[in-house]
Short mmCIF file of C-alpha atoms in Angstrom, two decimals:
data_model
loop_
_atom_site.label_atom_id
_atom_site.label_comp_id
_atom_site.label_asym_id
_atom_site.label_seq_id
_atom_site.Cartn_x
_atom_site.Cartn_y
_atom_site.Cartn_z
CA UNK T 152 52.33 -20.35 -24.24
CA UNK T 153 49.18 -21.93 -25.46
CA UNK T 154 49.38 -24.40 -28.00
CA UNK T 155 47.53 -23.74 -31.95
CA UNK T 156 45.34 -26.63 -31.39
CA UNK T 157 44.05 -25.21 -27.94
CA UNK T 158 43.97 -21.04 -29.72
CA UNK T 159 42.27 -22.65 -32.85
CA UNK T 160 39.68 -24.45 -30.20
CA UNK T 161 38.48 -21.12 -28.64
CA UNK T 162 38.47 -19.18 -32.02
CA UNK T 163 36.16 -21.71 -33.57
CA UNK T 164 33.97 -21.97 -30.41
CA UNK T 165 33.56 -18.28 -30.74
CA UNK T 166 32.57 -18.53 -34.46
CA UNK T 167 29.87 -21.14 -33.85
CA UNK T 168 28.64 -18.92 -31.38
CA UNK T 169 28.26 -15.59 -33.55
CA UNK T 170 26.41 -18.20 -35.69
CA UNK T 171 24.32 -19.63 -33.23
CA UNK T 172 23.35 -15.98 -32.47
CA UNK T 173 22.44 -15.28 -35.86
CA UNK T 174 20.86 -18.23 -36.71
CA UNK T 175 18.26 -17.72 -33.67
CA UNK T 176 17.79 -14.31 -34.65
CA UNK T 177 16.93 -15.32 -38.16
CA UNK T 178 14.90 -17.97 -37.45
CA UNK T 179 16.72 -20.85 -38.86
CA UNK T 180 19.74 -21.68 -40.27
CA UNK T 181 20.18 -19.19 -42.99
CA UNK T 182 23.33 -17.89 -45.02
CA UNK T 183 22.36 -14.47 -44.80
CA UNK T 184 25.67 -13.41 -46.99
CA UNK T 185 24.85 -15.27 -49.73
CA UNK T 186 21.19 -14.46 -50.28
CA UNK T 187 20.22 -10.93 -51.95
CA UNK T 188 17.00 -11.47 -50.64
CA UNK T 189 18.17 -11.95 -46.82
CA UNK T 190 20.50 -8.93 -47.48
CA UNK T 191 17.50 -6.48 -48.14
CA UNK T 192 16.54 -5.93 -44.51
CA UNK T 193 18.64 -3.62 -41.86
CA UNK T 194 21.54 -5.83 -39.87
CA UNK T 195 24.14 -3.92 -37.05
CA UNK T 196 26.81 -5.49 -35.96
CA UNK T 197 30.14 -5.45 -34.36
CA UNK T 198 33.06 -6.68 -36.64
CA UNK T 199 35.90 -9.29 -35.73
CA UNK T 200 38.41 -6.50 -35.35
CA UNK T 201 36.91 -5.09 -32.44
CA UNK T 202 35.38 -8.00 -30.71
CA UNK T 203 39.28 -8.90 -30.77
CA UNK T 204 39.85 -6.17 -28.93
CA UNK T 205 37.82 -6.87 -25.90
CA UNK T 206 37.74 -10.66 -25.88
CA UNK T 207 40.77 -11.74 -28.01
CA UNK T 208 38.55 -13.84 -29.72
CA UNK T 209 37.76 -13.25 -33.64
CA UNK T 210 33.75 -12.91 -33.93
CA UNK T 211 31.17 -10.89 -34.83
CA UNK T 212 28.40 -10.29 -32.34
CA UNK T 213 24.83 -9.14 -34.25
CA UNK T 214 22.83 -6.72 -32.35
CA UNK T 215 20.16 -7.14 -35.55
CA UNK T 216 20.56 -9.53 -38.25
CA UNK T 217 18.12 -9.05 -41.04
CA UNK T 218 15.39 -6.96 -39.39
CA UNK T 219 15.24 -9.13 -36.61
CA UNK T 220 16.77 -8.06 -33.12
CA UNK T 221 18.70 -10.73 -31.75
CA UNK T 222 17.32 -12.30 -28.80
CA UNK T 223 20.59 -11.80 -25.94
CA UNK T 224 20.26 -7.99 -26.96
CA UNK T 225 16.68 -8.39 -26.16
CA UNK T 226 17.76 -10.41 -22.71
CA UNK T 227 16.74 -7.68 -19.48
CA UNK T 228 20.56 -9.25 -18.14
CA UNK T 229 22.48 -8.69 -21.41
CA UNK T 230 24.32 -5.50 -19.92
CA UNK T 231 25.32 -7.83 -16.57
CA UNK T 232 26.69 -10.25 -19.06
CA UNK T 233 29.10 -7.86 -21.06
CA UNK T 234 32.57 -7.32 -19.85
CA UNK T 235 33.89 -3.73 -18.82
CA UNK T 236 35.23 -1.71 -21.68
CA UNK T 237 38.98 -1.15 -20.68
CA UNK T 238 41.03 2.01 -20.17
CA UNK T 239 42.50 0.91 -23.13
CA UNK T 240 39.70 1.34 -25.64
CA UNK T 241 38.38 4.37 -26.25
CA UNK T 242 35.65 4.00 -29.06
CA UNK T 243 33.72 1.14 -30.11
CA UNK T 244 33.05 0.51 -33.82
CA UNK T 245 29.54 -0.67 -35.97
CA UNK T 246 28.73 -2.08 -38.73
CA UNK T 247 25.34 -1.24 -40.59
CA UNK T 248 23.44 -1.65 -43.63
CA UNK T 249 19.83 -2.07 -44.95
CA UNK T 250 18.58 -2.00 -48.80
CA UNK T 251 14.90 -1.18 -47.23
CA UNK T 252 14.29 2.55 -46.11
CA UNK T 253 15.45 2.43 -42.38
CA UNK T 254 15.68 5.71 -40.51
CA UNK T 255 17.30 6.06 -37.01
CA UNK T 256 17.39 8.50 -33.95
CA UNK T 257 20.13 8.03 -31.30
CA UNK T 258 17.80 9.58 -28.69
CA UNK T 259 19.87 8.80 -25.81
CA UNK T 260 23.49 9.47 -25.33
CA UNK T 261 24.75 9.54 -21.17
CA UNK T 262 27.13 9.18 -18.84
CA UNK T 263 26.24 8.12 -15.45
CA UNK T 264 29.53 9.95 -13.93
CA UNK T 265 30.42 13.00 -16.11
CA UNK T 266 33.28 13.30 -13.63
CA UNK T 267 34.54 9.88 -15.09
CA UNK T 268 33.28 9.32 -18.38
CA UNK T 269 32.17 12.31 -20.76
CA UNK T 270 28.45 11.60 -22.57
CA UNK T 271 29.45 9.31 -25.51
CA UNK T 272 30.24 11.01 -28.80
CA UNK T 273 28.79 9.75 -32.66
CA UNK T 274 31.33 9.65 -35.50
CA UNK T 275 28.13 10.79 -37.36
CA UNK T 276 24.64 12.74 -37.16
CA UNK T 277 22.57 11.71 -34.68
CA UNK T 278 19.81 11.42 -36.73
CA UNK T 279 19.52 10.04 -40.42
CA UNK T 280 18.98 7.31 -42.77
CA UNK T 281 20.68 3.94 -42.60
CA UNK T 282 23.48 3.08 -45.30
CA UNK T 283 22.66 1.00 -48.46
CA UNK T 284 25.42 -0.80 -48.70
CA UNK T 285 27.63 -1.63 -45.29
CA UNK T 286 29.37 1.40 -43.75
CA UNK T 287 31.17 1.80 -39.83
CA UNK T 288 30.58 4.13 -37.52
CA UNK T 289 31.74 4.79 -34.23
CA UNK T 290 31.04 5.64 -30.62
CA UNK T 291 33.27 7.28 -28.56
CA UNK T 292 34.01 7.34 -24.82
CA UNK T 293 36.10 9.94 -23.62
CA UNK T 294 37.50 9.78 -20.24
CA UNK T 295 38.02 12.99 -17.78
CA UNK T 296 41.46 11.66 -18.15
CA UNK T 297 41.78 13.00 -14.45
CA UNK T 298 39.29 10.78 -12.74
CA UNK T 299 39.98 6.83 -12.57
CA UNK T 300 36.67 4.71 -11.84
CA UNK T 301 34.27 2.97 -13.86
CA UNK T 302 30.96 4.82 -14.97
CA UNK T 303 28.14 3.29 -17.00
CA UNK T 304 27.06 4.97 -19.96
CA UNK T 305 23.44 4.59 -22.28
CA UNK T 306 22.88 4.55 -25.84
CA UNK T 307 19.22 4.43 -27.41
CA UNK T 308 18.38 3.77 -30.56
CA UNK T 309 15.33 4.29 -32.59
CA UNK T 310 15.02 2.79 -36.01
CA UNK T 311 12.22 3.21 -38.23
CA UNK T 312 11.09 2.43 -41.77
CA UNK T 313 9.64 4.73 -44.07
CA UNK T 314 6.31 4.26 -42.73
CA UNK T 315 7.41 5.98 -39.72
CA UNK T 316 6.67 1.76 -38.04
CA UNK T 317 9.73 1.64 -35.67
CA UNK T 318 11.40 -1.86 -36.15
CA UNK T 319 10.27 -4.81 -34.10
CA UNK T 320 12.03 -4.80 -30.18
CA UNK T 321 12.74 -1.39 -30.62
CA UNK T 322 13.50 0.87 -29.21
CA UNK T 323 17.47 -0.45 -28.04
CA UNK T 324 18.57 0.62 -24.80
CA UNK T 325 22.01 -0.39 -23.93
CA UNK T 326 23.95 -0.09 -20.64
CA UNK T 327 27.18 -0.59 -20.73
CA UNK T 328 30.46 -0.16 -18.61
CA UNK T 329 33.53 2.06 -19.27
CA UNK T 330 36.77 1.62 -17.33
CA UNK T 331 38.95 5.19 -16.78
CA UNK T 332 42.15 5.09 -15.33
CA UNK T 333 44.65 7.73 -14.38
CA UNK T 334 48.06 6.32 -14.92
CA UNK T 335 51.36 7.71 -15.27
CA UNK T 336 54.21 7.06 -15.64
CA UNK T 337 56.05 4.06 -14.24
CA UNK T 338 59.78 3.67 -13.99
CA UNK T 339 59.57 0.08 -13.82
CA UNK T 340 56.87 -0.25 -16.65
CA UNK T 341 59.35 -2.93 -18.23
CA UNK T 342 59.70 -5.34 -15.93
CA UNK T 343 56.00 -5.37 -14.79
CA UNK T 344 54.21 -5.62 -17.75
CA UNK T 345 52.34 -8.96 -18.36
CA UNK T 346 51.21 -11.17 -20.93
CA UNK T 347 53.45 -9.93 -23.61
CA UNK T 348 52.19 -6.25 -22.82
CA UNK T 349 55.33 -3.47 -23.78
CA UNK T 350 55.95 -0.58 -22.14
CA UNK T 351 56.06 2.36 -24.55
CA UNK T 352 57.54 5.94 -24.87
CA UNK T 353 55.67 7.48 -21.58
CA UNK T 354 56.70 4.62 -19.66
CA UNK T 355 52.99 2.93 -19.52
CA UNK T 356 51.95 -1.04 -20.32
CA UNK T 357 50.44 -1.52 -23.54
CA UNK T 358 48.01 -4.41 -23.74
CA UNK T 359 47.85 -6.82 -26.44
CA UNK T 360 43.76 -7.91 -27.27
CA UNK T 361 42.73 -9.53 -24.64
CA UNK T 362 43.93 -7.86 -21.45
CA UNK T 363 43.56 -4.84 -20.08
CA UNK T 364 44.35 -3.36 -16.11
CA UNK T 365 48.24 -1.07 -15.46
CA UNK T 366 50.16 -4.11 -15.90
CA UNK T 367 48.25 -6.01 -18.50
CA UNK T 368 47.04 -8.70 -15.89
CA UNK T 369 43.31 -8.85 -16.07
CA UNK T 370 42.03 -10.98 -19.50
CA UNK T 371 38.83 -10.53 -20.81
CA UNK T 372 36.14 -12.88 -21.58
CA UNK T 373 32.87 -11.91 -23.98
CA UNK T 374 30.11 -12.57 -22.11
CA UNK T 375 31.39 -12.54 -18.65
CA UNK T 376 31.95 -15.62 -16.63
CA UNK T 377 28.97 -16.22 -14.73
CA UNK T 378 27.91 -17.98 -11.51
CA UNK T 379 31.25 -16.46 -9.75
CA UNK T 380 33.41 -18.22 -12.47
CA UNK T 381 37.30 -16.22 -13.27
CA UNK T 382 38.09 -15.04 -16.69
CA UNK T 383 41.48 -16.61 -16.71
CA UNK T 384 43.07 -16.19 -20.46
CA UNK T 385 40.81 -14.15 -22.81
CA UNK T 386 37.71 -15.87 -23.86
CA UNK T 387 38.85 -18.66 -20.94
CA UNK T 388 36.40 -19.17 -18.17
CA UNK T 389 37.70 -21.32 -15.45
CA UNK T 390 34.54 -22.37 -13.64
CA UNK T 391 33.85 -22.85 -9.99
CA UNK T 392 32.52 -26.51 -8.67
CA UNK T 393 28.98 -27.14 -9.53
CA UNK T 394 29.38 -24.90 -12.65
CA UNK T 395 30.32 -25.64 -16.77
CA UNK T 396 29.96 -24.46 -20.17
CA UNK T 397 31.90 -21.87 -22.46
CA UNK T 398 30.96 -19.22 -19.75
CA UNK T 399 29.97 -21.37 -16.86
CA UNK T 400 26.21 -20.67 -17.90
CA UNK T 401 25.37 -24.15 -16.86
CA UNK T 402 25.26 -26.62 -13.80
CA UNK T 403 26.78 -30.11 -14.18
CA UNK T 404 24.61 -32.73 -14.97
CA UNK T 405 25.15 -35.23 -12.10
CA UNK T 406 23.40 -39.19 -12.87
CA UNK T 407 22.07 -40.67 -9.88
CA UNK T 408 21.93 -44.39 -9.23
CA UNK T 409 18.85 -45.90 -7.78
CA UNK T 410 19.27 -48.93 -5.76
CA UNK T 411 16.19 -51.51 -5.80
#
């Protein structure tokens, strides 16, 4: 079991990072919360809640933040940095709001394998005006439910203001990967599942946040490990020689010694 002092380390590194985020996207070090004036322009976002679910870390991760796209969203690699969505999750909830006149078009709603993953479904209009005042929405991903595999999936966005000028960096084009998994039933389902995963009524291993996989064995890390590192505990990378960081994003800074 890991200790408070080690949990409390990874939830505050993943709070100064959804702050680092925002503050680059912002420009500065701003409290956008506590201004009215910062608050007037259109921010999307996913909440704690759900980043929870994926990672089992509590953060929010901006895709906008005040009008402003933030830059990893912009980043050609983002997609190759997000972790699989697991069988386990089947929607994935926003977060938006703008006081200015913001209009938006989800133009783009596929499935690269319909014979996995069905084309992603909006908990509202496709087209329409973005909220006032903060309201969720969701996207779902249905599975076949008779096809296991992993498809990728697209969502585009177009946001404009009431102008008809479409919002700096976009349009957003996101591609992102779904996990679908036929499983049934498993005798055993007690005495395999992991990581303090239960086994319910049908006899199949629920997950706690964090993990995902038939027995609750693989943990999840937001963004991926990189540069071949392991995703060893949710939000844990465990990084390969050479390699360091939160994700192992960076090389090790080695000193060298110069004999005169």
């Amino acid at each position: 079991m890991q200790s408070s002092g080690h949990v409390a380390a990874r939830v505050l590194a993943g709070v100064a990072l959804a702050l680092s985020v925002a503050a680059r996207a912002g420009h500065g070090r701003r409290d956008y919360k506590d201004s009215e004036r910062l608050n007037a322009d259109i921010s999307l976002w996913i909440d704690e809640r759900q980043v929870r679910m994926f990672s089992g870390i509590s953060m929010q991760v901006f895709a906008i933040v005040n009008g402003n796209i933030s830059p990893y969203i912009l980043d050609p690699n983002f997609s190759h940095k997000l972790p699989i969505i697991p069988s386990e999750v089947g929607y994935v909830n926003f977060t938006w709001r703008s006081k200015k006149r913001y209009y938006y078009d989800f133009d783009t709603l596929t499935s690269s394998d319909p014979k996995v993953l069905k084309p992603p479904l909006l908990s509202i209009k496709t087209k329409g005006r973005v909220p006032k005042t903060p309201k969720e929405f969701s996207i779902f991903l249905p599975c076949m439910g008779n096809v296991s595999g992993v498809a990728t999936f697209e969502i585009g966005l177009e946001l404009k203001n009431h102008r008809g000028n479409p919002l700096k960096g976009t349009p957003l084009r996101l591609n992102l990967k779904k996990e679908c998994a036929q499983r049934g039933p498993d005798p055993e389902c007690d005495k395999k599942c992991a990581n303090q995963g239960w086994c319910n009524s049908e006899k199949i291993c629920q997950c706690p946040e964090g993990y995902m996989g038939q027995h609750c064995r693989t943990a999840l890390c937001y963004p991926q490990c990189m540069n071949g590192g392991n995703c060893t505990a949710p939000g844990v990378c465990s990084c390969p020689p050479g390699y360091q960081g939160r994700h192992c994003e960076g090389g090790e800074f080695k000193c060298a010694v110069l004999l005169v």
